[in-house]
Amino acid sequence: MVLGIALMSAMLPTMIGLDQAIKDRRGGEEEHKEETRKVRSHLTVTCDVNEGSHTHHQEINNAKVYLGQDHKIYITKNPNSSLTPFDGHFYSHPAFQEGNTAGLISMSGEDKPLARWVFLDSETNEMKWGGRNDSDGHVCGPFNLTVGGRYITLEDSQKWLAVRLPEVYLRSQRAKAWGLVDDHDSAAPEWRLYFDRSDGTIARLPAGTQKIEVLLKQTPVDL
């Protein structure tokens, strides 16, 4: 027993030093993560080579995320003038604890650009953007980064989807909105950003909807 105590005593400084080194490393990682969260970034979509057809993979993989004037969020490699690149970062949100950075904001493409919230529509599971009133009652986070600090999570998950709704359905929605069928947004990208909360909403999308699992990667804005 004396030998055991002596051995433990000899090992104790090493164990304390190792424990402190681990804490310092974790502290450094957390500090780096927090700094990364404050960096203005674009968002880029990536997907597995086996996701979707070859054509769809080409359309989506490495495409950027854009804010539409209709407050929807699009994925495309060929943006038109109505789209604004996501340009934002994590930000404290009043729905979460004090000092949090669980919200996600982006500068809008409005006549007077403002920092707007990015949120998940709780009824449709579609990602949208808007002011505080627009986001009330919807899912505003928590947004976070993966352990590697490269990819965006929502509610600690990466269940992001690129969704293309059937053109027939889109035309019917336009007809309901404006009382006629026109090509007001026919130039809008086909793919939109959704998030699957596994509540059955995604399964209720109209027949013919195409869905591809994707990841959202931060790409720092070149200043």
mmCIF file with all atom_site columns, C-alpha atoms in Angstrom:
data_model
loop_
_atom_site.group_PDB
_atom_site.id
_atom_site.type_symbol
_atom_site.label_atom_id
_atom_site.label_alt_id
_atom_site.label_comp_id
_atom_site.label_asym_id
_atom_site.label_entity_id
_atom_site.label_seq_id
_atom_site.pdbx_PDB_ins_code
_atom_site.Cartn_x
_atom_site.Cartn_y
_atom_site.Cartn_z
_atom_site.occupancy
_atom_site.B_iso_or_equiv
_atom_site.pdbx_formal_charge
_atom_site.auth_seq_id
_atom_site.auth_comp_id
_atom_site.auth_asym_id
_atom_site.auth_atom_id
_atom_site.pdbx_PDB_model_num
ATOM 1   C CA . MET A 1 1   ? 0.000   0.000  0.000   1.00 0.00 ? 1   MET A CA 1
ATOM 2   C CA . VAL A 1 2   ? 2.898   2.327  0.824   1.00 0.00 ? 2   VAL A CA 1
ATOM 3   C CA . LEU A 1 3   ? 4.316   1.646  -2.639  1.00 0.00 ? 3   LEU A CA 1
ATOM 4   C CA . GLY A 1 4   ? 0.932   2.379  -4.166  1.00 0.00 ? 4   GLY A CA 1
ATOM 5   C CA . ILE A 1 5   ? 0.616   5.698  -2.340  1.00 0.00 ? 5   ILE A CA 1
ATOM 6   C CA . ALA A 1 6   ? 4.151   6.636  -3.331  1.00 0.00 ? 6   ALA A CA 1
ATOM 7   C CA . LEU A 1 7   ? 3.444   5.769  -6.946  1.00 0.00 ? 7   LEU A CA 1
ATOM 8   C CA . MET A 1 8   ? 0.239   7.812  -6.943  1.00 0.00 ? 8   MET A CA 1
ATOM 9   C CA . SER A 1 9   ? 2.080   10.738 -5.356  1.00 0.00 ? 9   SER A CA 1
ATOM 10  C CA . ALA A 1 10  ? 4.717   10.579 -8.074  1.00 0.00 ? 10  ALA A CA 1
ATOM 11  C CA . MET A 1 11  ? 2.080   10.445 -10.793 1.00 0.00 ? 11  MET A CA 1
ATOM 12  C CA . LEU A 1 12  ? -0.107  13.230 -9.367  1.00 0.00 ? 12  LEU A CA 1
ATOM 13  C CA . PRO A 1 13  ? 1.843   16.214 -10.805 1.00 0.00 ? 13  PRO A CA 1
ATOM 14  C CA . THR A 1 14  ? 1.827   14.556 -14.235 1.00 0.00 ? 14  THR A CA 1
ATOM 15  C CA . MET A 1 15  ? -1.917  13.913 -14.028 1.00 0.00 ? 15  MET A CA 1
ATOM 16  C CA . ILE A 1 16  ? -2.596  17.502 -12.940 1.00 0.00 ? 16  ILE A CA 1
ATOM 17  C CA . GLY A 1 17  ? -0.403  18.815 -15.734 1.00 0.00 ? 17  GLY A CA 1
ATOM 18  C CA . LEU A 1 18  ? -2.151  16.613 -18.284 1.00 0.00 ? 18  LEU A CA 1
ATOM 19  C CA . ASP A 1 19  ? -5.570  17.691 -17.030 1.00 0.00 ? 19  ASP A CA 1
ATOM 20  C CA . GLN A 1 20  ? -4.574  21.354 -17.277 1.00 0.00 ? 20  GLN A CA 1
ATOM 21  C CA . ALA A 1 21  ? -3.215  20.836 -20.788 1.00 0.00 ? 21  ALA A CA 1
ATOM 22  C CA . ILE A 1 22  ? -6.511  19.276 -21.861 1.00 0.00 ? 22  ILE A CA 1
ATOM 23  C CA . LYS A 1 23  ? -8.450  22.182 -20.330 1.00 0.00 ? 23  LYS A CA 1
ATOM 24  C CA . ASP A 1 24  ? -6.183  24.702 -22.046 1.00 0.00 ? 24  ASP A CA 1
ATOM 25  C CA . ARG A 1 25  ? -6.605  22.947 -25.381 1.00 0.00 ? 25  ARG A CA 1
ATOM 26  C CA . ARG A 1 26  ? -10.376 22.837 -25.001 1.00 0.00 ? 26  ARG A CA 1
ATOM 27  C CA . GLY A 1 27  ? -10.383 26.463 -23.945 1.00 0.00 ? 27  GLY A CA 1
ATOM 28  C CA . GLY A 1 28  ? -8.346  27.372 -27.007 1.00 0.00 ? 28  GLY A CA 1
ATOM 29  C CA . GLU A 1 29  ? -10.704 25.406 -29.246 1.00 0.00 ? 29  GLU A CA 1
ATOM 30  C CA . GLU A 1 30  ? -13.751 27.133 -27.750 1.00 0.00 ? 30  GLU A CA 1
ATOM 31  C CA . GLU A 1 31  ? -12.128 30.542 -28.130 1.00 0.00 ? 31  GLU A CA 1
ATOM 32  C CA . HIS A 1 32  ? -11.318 29.780 -31.767 1.00 0.00 ? 32  HIS A CA 1
ATOM 33  C CA . LYS A 1 33  ? -14.870 28.546 -32.314 1.00 0.00 ? 33  LYS A CA 1
ATOM 34  C CA . GLU A 1 34  ? -16.340 31.735 -30.861 1.00 0.00 ? 34  GLU A CA 1
ATOM 35  C CA . GLU A 1 35  ? -14.108 33.871 -33.059 1.00 0.00 ? 35  GLU A CA 1
ATOM 36  C CA . THR A 1 36  ? -15.169 31.828 -36.082 1.00 0.00 ? 36  THR A CA 1
ATOM 37  C CA . ARG A 1 37  ? -18.820 32.436 -35.193 1.00 0.00 ? 37  ARG A CA 1
ATOM 38  C CA . LYS A 1 38  ? -18.271 36.206 -35.436 1.00 0.00 ? 38  LYS A CA 1
ATOM 39  C CA . VAL A 1 39  ? -16.649 36.127 -38.875 1.00 0.00 ? 39  VAL A CA 1
ATOM 40  C CA . ARG A 1 40  ? -18.813 37.348 -41.747 1.00 0.00 ? 40  ARG A CA 1
ATOM 41  C CA . SER A 1 41  ? -19.375 34.411 -44.051 1.00 0.00 ? 41  SER A CA 1
ATOM 42  C CA . HIS A 1 42  ? -21.159 33.235 -47.143 1.00 0.00 ? 42  HIS A CA 1
ATOM 43  C CA . LEU A 1 43  ? -22.767 29.806 -47.078 1.00 0.00 ? 43  LEU A CA 1
ATOM 44  C CA . THR A 1 44  ? -21.882 27.092 -49.574 1.00 0.00 ? 44  THR A CA 1
ATOM 45  C CA . VAL A 1 45  ? -23.878 23.902 -50.057 1.00 0.00 ? 45  VAL A CA 1
ATOM 46  C CA . THR A 1 46  ? -22.158 20.541 -50.477 1.00 0.00 ? 46  THR A CA 1
ATOM 47  C CA . CYS A 1 47  ? -23.660 17.110 -51.022 1.00 0.00 ? 47  CYS A CA 1
ATOM 48  C CA . ASP A 1 48  ? -22.521 13.529 -51.376 1.00 0.00 ? 48  ASP A CA 1
ATOM 49  C CA . VAL A 1 49  ? -21.719 12.369 -54.889 1.00 0.00 ? 49  VAL A CA 1
ATOM 50  C CA . ASN A 1 50  ? -24.383 9.674  -54.551 1.00 0.00 ? 50  ASN A CA 1
ATOM 51  C CA . GLU A 1 51  ? -27.132 12.182 -53.675 1.00 0.00 ? 51  GLU A CA 1
ATOM 52  C CA . GLY A 1 52  ? -29.574 12.790 -56.521 1.00 0.00 ? 52  GLY A CA 1
ATOM 53  C CA . SER A 1 53  ? -28.909 12.473 -60.228 1.00 0.00 ? 53  SER A CA 1
ATOM 54  C CA . HIS A 1 54  ? -25.661 13.595 -61.818 1.00 0.00 ? 54  HIS A CA 1
ATOM 55  C CA . THR A 1 55  ? -27.391 16.729 -63.136 1.00 0.00 ? 55  THR A CA 1
ATOM 56  C CA . HIS A 1 56  ? -28.846 17.641 -59.763 1.00 0.00 ? 56  HIS A CA 1
ATOM 57  C CA . HIS A 1 57  ? -25.521 17.022 -58.044 1.00 0.00 ? 57  HIS A CA 1
ATOM 58  C CA . GLN A 1 58  ? -23.856 19.381 -60.508 1.00 0.00 ? 58  GLN A CA 1
ATOM 59  C CA . GLU A 1 59  ? -26.498 22.037 -59.837 1.00 0.00 ? 59  GLU A CA 1
ATOM 60  C CA . ILE A 1 60  ? -26.229 21.863 -56.054 1.00 0.00 ? 60  ILE A CA 1
ATOM 61  C CA . ASN A 1 61  ? -22.745 20.801 -54.993 1.00 0.00 ? 61  ASN A CA 1
ATOM 62  C CA . ASN A 1 62  ? -20.633 23.892 -54.174 1.00 0.00 ? 62  ASN A CA 1
ATOM 63  C CA . ALA A 1 63  ? -23.538 26.218 -54.982 1.00 0.00 ? 63  ALA A CA 1
ATOM 64  C CA . LYS A 1 64  ? -24.003 29.272 -52.764 1.00 0.00 ? 64  LYS A CA 1
ATOM 65  C CA . VAL A 1 65  ? -26.936 30.282 -50.586 1.00 0.00 ? 65  VAL A CA 1
ATOM 66  C CA . TYR A 1 66  ? -28.913 33.416 -51.472 1.00 0.00 ? 66  TYR A CA 1
ATOM 67  C CA . LEU A 1 67  ? -31.689 35.506 -49.959 1.00 0.00 ? 67  LEU A CA 1
ATOM 68  C CA . GLY A 1 68  ? -34.638 36.073 -52.283 1.00 0.00 ? 68  GLY A CA 1
ATOM 69  C CA . GLN A 1 69  ? -36.871 39.134 -52.319 1.00 0.00 ? 69  GLN A CA 1
ATOM 70  C CA . ASP A 1 70  ? -39.741 36.808 -51.393 1.00 0.00 ? 70  ASP A CA 1
ATOM 71  C CA . HIS A 1 71  ? -37.978 36.078 -48.060 1.00 0.00 ? 71  HIS A CA 1
ATOM 72  C CA . LYS A 1 72  ? -37.160 32.540 -49.151 1.00 0.00 ? 72  LYS A CA 1
ATOM 73  C CA . ILE A 1 73  ? -33.625 31.133 -49.220 1.00 0.00 ? 73  ILE A CA 1
ATOM 74  C CA . TYR A 1 74  ? -32.274 29.739 -52.488 1.00 0.00 ? 74  TYR A CA 1
ATOM 75  C CA . ILE A 1 75  ? -29.394 27.535 -53.615 1.00 0.00 ? 75  ILE A CA 1
ATOM 76  C CA . THR A 1 76  ? -27.844 28.264 -56.997 1.00 0.00 ? 76  THR A CA 1
ATOM 77  C CA . LYS A 1 77  ? -24.700 28.673 -59.061 1.00 0.00 ? 77  LYS A CA 1
ATOM 78  C CA . ASN A 1 78  ? -26.438 31.112 -61.403 1.00 0.00 ? 78  ASN A CA 1
ATOM 79  C CA . PRO A 1 79  ? -27.974 33.916 -59.305 1.00 0.00 ? 79  PRO A CA 1
ATOM 80  C CA . ASN A 1 80  ? -30.103 36.612 -60.901 1.00 0.00 ? 80  ASN A CA 1
ATOM 81  C CA . SER A 1 81  ? -30.262 40.267 -59.893 1.00 0.00 ? 81  SER A CA 1
ATOM 82  C CA . SER A 1 82  ? -33.105 39.664 -57.423 1.00 0.00 ? 82  SER A CA 1
ATOM 83  C CA . LEU A 1 83  ? -30.916 37.505 -55.169 1.00 0.00 ? 83  LEU A CA 1
ATOM 84  C CA . THR A 1 84  ? -28.533 38.619 -52.431 1.00 0.00 ? 84  THR A CA 1
ATOM 85  C CA . PRO A 1 85  ? -25.672 36.361 -51.270 1.00 0.00 ? 85  PRO A CA 1
ATOM 86  C CA . PHE A 1 86  ? -25.915 35.218 -47.670 1.00 0.00 ? 86  PHE A CA 1
ATOM 87  C CA . ASP A 1 87  ? -23.526 37.534 -45.821 1.00 0.00 ? 87  ASP A CA 1
ATOM 88  C CA . GLY A 1 88  ? -23.815 37.033 -42.099 1.00 0.00 ? 88  GLY A CA 1
ATOM 89  C CA . HIS A 1 89  ? -22.720 35.398 -38.894 1.00 0.00 ? 89  HIS A CA 1
ATOM 90  C CA . PHE A 1 90  ? -23.952 34.039 -35.573 1.00 0.00 ? 90  PHE A CA 1
ATOM 91  C CA . TYR A 1 91  ? -25.561 36.584 -33.289 1.00 0.00 ? 91  TYR A CA 1
ATOM 92  C CA . SER A 1 92  ? -27.206 36.711 -29.875 1.00 0.00 ? 92  SER A CA 1
ATOM 93  C CA . HIS A 1 93  ? -30.932 36.029 -30.073 1.00 0.00 ? 93  HIS A CA 1
ATOM 94  C CA . PRO A 1 94  ? -33.475 37.063 -27.401 1.00 0.00 ? 94  PRO A CA 1
ATOM 95  C CA . ALA A 1 95  ? -35.077 33.606 -27.499 1.00 0.00 ? 95  ALA A CA 1
ATOM 96  C CA . PHE A 1 96  ? -31.997 32.058 -25.876 1.00 0.00 ? 96  PHE A CA 1
ATOM 97  C CA . GLN A 1 97  ? -29.946 32.571 -22.738 1.00 0.00 ? 97  GLN A CA 1
ATOM 98  C CA . GLU A 1 98  ? -28.105 35.813 -22.079 1.00 0.00 ? 98  GLU A CA 1
ATOM 99  C CA . GLY A 1 99  ? -24.781 36.094 -23.866 1.00 0.00 ? 99  GLY A CA 1
ATOM 100 C CA . ASN A 1 100 ? -25.689 33.454 -26.453 1.00 0.00 ? 100 ASN A CA 1
ATOM 101 C CA . THR A 1 101 ? -24.679 33.469 -30.111 1.00 0.00 ? 101 THR A CA 1
ATOM 102 C CA . ALA A 1 102 ? -27.352 30.973 -31.107 1.00 0.00 ? 102 ALA A CA 1
ATOM 103 C CA . GLY A 1 103 ? -29.082 33.158 -33.694 1.00 0.00 ? 103 GLY A CA 1
ATOM 104 C CA . LEU A 1 104 ? -28.067 33.566 -37.327 1.00 0.00 ? 104 LEU A CA 1
ATOM 105 C CA . ILE A 1 105 ? -28.247 36.846 -39.232 1.00 0.00 ? 105 ILE A CA 1
ATOM 106 C CA . SER A 1 106 ? -27.507 38.004 -42.764 1.00 0.00 ? 106 SER A CA 1
ATOM 107 C CA . MET A 1 107 ? -27.446 41.361 -44.473 1.00 0.00 ? 107 MET A CA 1
ATOM 108 C CA . SER A 1 108 ? -30.535 41.720 -46.655 1.00 0.00 ? 108 SER A CA 1
ATOM 109 C CA . GLY A 1 109 ? -30.804 42.986 -50.207 1.00 0.00 ? 109 GLY A CA 1
ATOM 110 C CA . GLU A 1 110 ? -33.403 45.608 -49.319 1.00 0.00 ? 110 GLU A CA 1
ATOM 111 C CA . ASP A 1 111 ? -33.071 49.198 -50.524 1.00 0.00 ? 111 ASP A CA 1
ATOM 112 C CA . LYS A 1 112 ? -31.576 49.922 -47.112 1.00 0.00 ? 112 LYS A CA 1
ATOM 113 C CA . PRO A 1 113 ? -29.723 46.676 -46.271 1.00 0.00 ? 113 PRO A CA 1
ATOM 114 C CA . LEU A 1 114 ? -30.364 45.506 -42.734 1.00 0.00 ? 114 LEU A CA 1
ATOM 115 C CA . ALA A 1 115 ? -29.230 42.586 -40.613 1.00 0.00 ? 115 ALA A CA 1
ATOM 116 C CA . ARG A 1 116 ? -32.119 40.126 -40.764 1.00 0.00 ? 116 ARG A CA 1
ATOM 117 C CA . TRP A 1 117 ? -32.818 36.892 -38.892 1.00 0.00 ? 117 TRP A CA 1
ATOM 118 C CA . VAL A 1 118 ? -32.549 33.531 -40.604 1.00 0.00 ? 118 VAL A CA 1
ATOM 119 C CA . PHE A 1 119 ? -35.189 31.119 -39.301 1.00 0.00 ? 119 PHE A CA 1
ATOM 120 C CA . LEU A 1 120 ? -37.035 27.879 -39.988 1.00 0.00 ? 120 LEU A CA 1
ATOM 121 C CA . ASP A 1 121 ? -40.720 28.179 -40.845 1.00 0.00 ? 121 ASP A CA 1
ATOM 122 C CA . SER A 1 122 ? -42.353 25.975 -38.208 1.00 0.00 ? 122 SER A CA 1
ATOM 123 C CA . GLU A 1 123 ? -45.248 25.061 -40.516 1.00 0.00 ? 123 GLU A CA 1
ATOM 124 C CA . THR A 1 124 ? -43.410 24.207 -43.739 1.00 0.00 ? 124 THR A CA 1
ATOM 125 C CA . ASN A 1 125 ? -39.821 23.426 -42.610 1.00 0.00 ? 125 ASN A CA 1
ATOM 126 C CA . GLU A 1 126 ? -38.575 25.914 -45.198 1.00 0.00 ? 126 GLU A CA 1
ATOM 127 C CA . MET A 1 127 ? -35.704 28.225 -44.277 1.00 0.00 ? 127 MET A CA 1
ATOM 128 C CA . LYS A 1 128 ? -36.606 31.912 -44.544 1.00 0.00 ? 128 LYS A CA 1
ATOM 129 C CA . TRP A 1 129 ? -35.323 35.318 -43.523 1.00 0.00 ? 129 TRP A CA 1
ATOM 130 C CA . GLY A 1 130 ? -36.918 38.471 -42.148 1.00 0.00 ? 130 GLY A CA 1
ATOM 131 C CA . GLY A 1 131 ? -37.328 40.883 -39.275 1.00 0.00 ? 131 GLY A CA 1
ATOM 132 C CA . ARG A 1 132 ? -38.103 40.037 -35.671 1.00 0.00 ? 132 ARG A CA 1
ATOM 133 C CA . ASN A 1 133 ? -41.857 40.038 -36.268 1.00 0.00 ? 133 ASN A CA 1
ATOM 134 C CA . ASP A 1 134 ? -41.449 37.735 -39.279 1.00 0.00 ? 134 ASP A CA 1
ATOM 135 C CA . SER A 1 135 ? -39.540 35.197 -37.198 1.00 0.00 ? 135 SER A CA 1
ATOM 136 C CA . ASP A 1 136 ? -41.912 35.195 -34.199 1.00 0.00 ? 136 ASP A CA 1
ATOM 137 C CA . GLY A 1 137 ? -43.383 31.754 -33.615 1.00 0.00 ? 137 GLY A CA 1
ATOM 138 C CA . HIS A 1 138 ? -40.797 30.068 -35.802 1.00 0.00 ? 138 HIS A CA 1
ATOM 139 C CA . VAL A 1 139 ? -37.511 28.259 -35.097 1.00 0.00 ? 139 VAL A CA 1
ATOM 140 C CA . CYS A 1 140 ? -34.725 30.835 -34.705 1.00 0.00 ? 140 CYS A CA 1
ATOM 141 C CA . GLY A 1 141 ? -32.069 28.404 -33.486 1.00 0.00 ? 141 GLY A CA 1
ATOM 142 C CA . PRO A 1 142 ? -30.006 27.346 -31.783 1.00 0.00 ? 142 PRO A CA 1
ATOM 143 C CA . PHE A 1 143 ? -27.605 27.530 -34.714 1.00 0.00 ? 143 PHE A CA 1
ATOM 144 C CA . ASN A 1 144 ? -24.102 26.263 -34.109 1.00 0.00 ? 144 ASN A CA 1
ATOM 145 C CA . LEU A 1 145 ? -20.937 24.958 -35.729 1.00 0.00 ? 145 LEU A CA 1
ATOM 146 C CA . THR A 1 146 ? -19.809 21.365 -35.968 1.00 0.00 ? 146 THR A CA 1
ATOM 147 C CA . VAL A 1 147 ? -16.811 20.245 -33.912 1.00 0.00 ? 147 VAL A CA 1
ATOM 148 C CA . GLY A 1 148 ? -14.504 21.018 -36.817 1.00 0.00 ? 148 GLY A CA 1
ATOM 149 C CA . GLY A 1 149 ? -15.947 24.512 -37.018 1.00 0.00 ? 149 GLY A CA 1
ATOM 150 C CA . ARG A 1 150 ? -16.786 24.366 -40.731 1.00 0.00 ? 150 ARG A CA 1
ATOM 151 C CA . TYR A 1 151 ? -20.435 23.374 -41.025 1.00 0.00 ? 151 TYR A CA 1
ATOM 152 C CA . ILE A 1 152 ? -23.655 24.918 -39.716 1.00 0.00 ? 152 ILE A CA 1
ATOM 153 C CA . THR A 1 153 ? -26.041 23.000 -37.475 1.00 0.00 ? 153 THR A CA 1
ATOM 154 C CA . LEU A 1 154 ? -29.581 23.757 -36.329 1.00 0.00 ? 154 LEU A CA 1
ATOM 155 C CA . GLU A 1 155 ? -30.845 22.214 -33.106 1.00 0.00 ? 155 GLU A CA 1
ATOM 156 C CA . ASP A 1 156 ? -27.562 20.242 -33.009 1.00 0.00 ? 156 ASP A CA 1
ATOM 157 C CA . SER A 1 157 ? -28.360 18.560 -36.315 1.00 0.00 ? 157 SER A CA 1
ATOM 158 C CA . GLN A 1 158 ? -27.402 18.862 -39.985 1.00 0.00 ? 158 GLN A CA 1
ATOM 159 C CA . LYS A 1 159 ? -30.684 17.775 -41.544 1.00 0.00 ? 159 LYS A CA 1
ATOM 160 C CA . TRP A 1 160 ? -30.452 20.331 -44.339 1.00 0.00 ? 160 TRP A CA 1
ATOM 161 C CA . LEU A 1 161 ? -32.244 19.667 -47.603 1.00 0.00 ? 161 LEU A CA 1
ATOM 162 C CA . ALA A 1 162 ? -32.123 21.182 -51.060 1.00 0.00 ? 162 ALA A CA 1
ATOM 163 C CA . VAL A 1 163 ? -35.730 21.038 -52.259 1.00 0.00 ? 163 VAL A CA 1
ATOM 164 C CA . ARG A 1 164 ? -37.159 21.560 -55.733 1.00 0.00 ? 164 ARG A CA 1
ATOM 165 C CA . LEU A 1 165 ? -40.943 21.873 -55.805 1.00 0.00 ? 165 LEU A CA 1
ATOM 166 C CA . PRO A 1 166 ? -42.915 20.794 -58.909 1.00 0.00 ? 166 PRO A CA 1
ATOM 167 C CA . GLU A 1 167 ? -43.479 23.608 -61.424 1.00 0.00 ? 167 GLU A CA 1
ATOM 168 C CA . VAL A 1 168 ? -47.204 22.823 -61.535 1.00 0.00 ? 168 VAL A CA 1
ATOM 169 C CA . TYR A 1 169 ? -47.401 23.412 -57.801 1.00 0.00 ? 169 TYR A CA 1
ATOM 170 C CA . LEU A 1 170 ? -45.412 26.658 -58.023 1.00 0.00 ? 170 LEU A CA 1
ATOM 171 C CA . ARG A 1 171 ? -47.650 27.981 -60.773 1.00 0.00 ? 171 ARG A CA 1
ATOM 172 C CA . SER A 1 172 ? -50.747 27.222 -58.706 1.00 0.00 ? 172 SER A CA 1
ATOM 173 C CA . GLN A 1 173 ? -49.217 29.074 -55.756 1.00 0.00 ? 173 GLN A CA 1
ATOM 174 C CA . ARG A 1 174 ? -48.487 32.081 -57.959 1.00 0.00 ? 174 ARG A CA 1
ATOM 175 C CA . ALA A 1 175 ? -52.056 31.989 -59.234 1.00 0.00 ? 175 ALA A CA 1
ATOM 176 C CA . LYS A 1 176 ? -53.388 32.031 -55.664 1.00 0.00 ? 176 LYS A CA 1
ATOM 177 C CA . ALA A 1 177 ? -51.093 34.895 -54.731 1.00 0.00 ? 177 ALA A CA 1
ATOM 178 C CA . TRP A 1 178 ? -51.837 37.144 -57.712 1.00 0.00 ? 178 TRP A CA 1
ATOM 179 C CA . GLY A 1 179 ? -55.124 35.815 -59.046 1.00 0.00 ? 179 GLY A CA 1
ATOM 180 C CA . LEU A 1 180 ? -53.547 34.733 -62.322 1.00 0.00 ? 180 LEU A CA 1
ATOM 181 C CA . VAL A 1 181 ? -50.759 32.592 -63.694 1.00 0.00 ? 181 VAL A CA 1
ATOM 182 C CA . ASP A 1 182 ? -47.747 34.603 -64.756 1.00 0.00 ? 182 ASP A CA 1
ATOM 183 C CA . ASP A 1 183 ? -44.007 34.336 -64.896 1.00 0.00 ? 183 ASP A CA 1
ATOM 184 C CA . HIS A 1 184 ? -43.259 36.826 -62.141 1.00 0.00 ? 184 HIS A CA 1
ATOM 185 C CA . ASP A 1 185 ? -40.659 34.593 -60.520 1.00 0.00 ? 185 ASP A CA 1
ATOM 186 C CA . SER A 1 186 ? -40.063 32.082 -63.297 1.00 0.00 ? 186 SER A CA 1
ATOM 187 C CA . ALA A 1 187 ? -36.403 33.133 -63.278 1.00 0.00 ? 187 ALA A CA 1
ATOM 188 C CA . ALA A 1 188 ? -36.033 32.213 -59.596 1.00 0.00 ? 188 ALA A CA 1
ATOM 189 C CA . PRO A 1 189 ? -33.671 29.302 -58.879 1.00 0.00 ? 189 PRO A CA 1
ATOM 190 C CA . GLU A 1 190 ? -35.331 25.921 -58.636 1.00 0.00 ? 190 GLU A CA 1
ATOM 191 C CA . TRP A 1 191 ? -33.667 24.793 -55.412 1.00 0.00 ? 191 TRP A CA 1
ATOM 192 C CA . ARG A 1 192 ? -34.638 26.100 -51.984 1.00 0.00 ? 192 ARG A CA 1
ATOM 193 C CA . LEU A 1 193 ? -33.178 25.436 -48.542 1.00 0.00 ? 193 LEU A CA 1
ATOM 194 C CA . TYR A 1 194 ? -35.222 23.334 -46.109 1.00 0.00 ? 194 TYR A CA 1
ATOM 195 C CA . PHE A 1 195 ? -34.543 21.563 -42.818 1.00 0.00 ? 195 PHE A CA 1
ATOM 196 C CA . ASP A 1 196 ? -36.053 18.206 -41.865 1.00 0.00 ? 196 ASP A CA 1
ATOM 197 C CA . ARG A 1 197 ? -37.211 18.239 -38.243 1.00 0.00 ? 197 ARG A CA 1
ATOM 198 C CA . SER A 1 198 ? -38.606 14.713 -38.655 1.00 0.00 ? 198 SER A CA 1
ATOM 199 C CA . ASP A 1 199 ? -42.107 15.921 -37.784 1.00 0.00 ? 199 ASP A CA 1
ATOM 200 C CA . GLY A 1 200 ? -43.687 14.647 -40.996 1.00 0.00 ? 200 GLY A CA 1
ATOM 201 C CA . THR A 1 201 ? -43.823 18.065 -42.687 1.00 0.00 ? 201 THR A CA 1
ATOM 202 C CA . ILE A 1 202 ? -41.259 17.184 -45.345 1.00 0.00 ? 202 ILE A CA 1
ATOM 203 C CA . ALA A 1 203 ? -43.189 14.025 -46.209 1.00 0.00 ? 203 ALA A CA 1
ATOM 204 C CA . ARG A 1 204 ? -46.269 16.159 -46.900 1.00 0.00 ? 204 ARG A CA 1
ATOM 205 C CA . LEU A 1 205 ? -44.611 18.200 -49.652 1.00 0.00 ? 205 LEU A CA 1
ATOM 206 C CA . PRO A 1 206 ? -46.462 17.882 -52.994 1.00 0.00 ? 206 PRO A CA 1
ATOM 207 C CA . ALA A 1 207 ? -45.963 14.823 -55.178 1.00 0.00 ? 207 ALA A CA 1
ATOM 208 C CA . GLY A 1 208 ? -43.039 15.229 -57.522 1.00 0.00 ? 208 GLY A CA 1
ATOM 209 C CA . THR A 1 209 ? -40.943 17.245 -55.041 1.00 0.00 ? 209 THR A CA 1
ATOM 210 C CA . GLN A 1 210 ? -37.242 16.465 -55.281 1.00 0.00 ? 210 GLN A CA 1
ATOM 211 C CA . LYS A 1 211 ? -35.120 16.443 -52.106 1.00 0.00 ? 211 LYS A CA 1
ATOM 212 C CA . ILE A 1 212 ? -31.363 16.124 -51.678 1.00 0.00 ? 212 ILE A CA 1
ATOM 213 C CA . GLU A 1 213 ? -29.519 15.974 -48.348 1.00 0.00 ? 213 GLU A CA 1
ATOM 214 C CA . VAL A 1 214 ? -26.887 18.708 -48.120 1.00 0.00 ? 214 VAL A CA 1
ATOM 215 C CA . LEU A 1 215 ? -24.429 20.332 -45.724 1.00 0.00 ? 215 LEU A CA 1
ATOM 216 C CA . LEU A 1 216 ? -23.967 24.072 -45.132 1.00 0.00 ? 216 LEU A CA 1
ATOM 217 C CA . LYS A 1 217 ? -20.369 25.212 -45.076 1.00 0.00 ? 217 LYS A CA 1
ATOM 218 C CA . GLN A 1 218 ? -19.099 28.596 -43.947 1.00 0.00 ? 218 GLN A CA 1
ATOM 219 C CA . THR A 1 219 ? -16.978 30.507 -46.453 1.00 0.00 ? 219 THR A CA 1
ATOM 220 C CA . PRO A 1 220 ? -15.432 33.715 -45.026 1.00 0.00 ? 220 PRO A CA 1
ATOM 221 C CA . VAL A 1 221 ? -16.338 36.894 -46.903 1.00 0.00 ? 221 VAL A CA 1
ATOM 222 C CA . ASP A 1 222 ? -13.411 38.479 -48.727 1.00 0.00 ? 222 ASP A CA 1
ATOM 223 C CA . LEU A 1 223 ? -13.168 41.991 -47.312 1.00 0.00 ? 223 LEU A CA 1
#
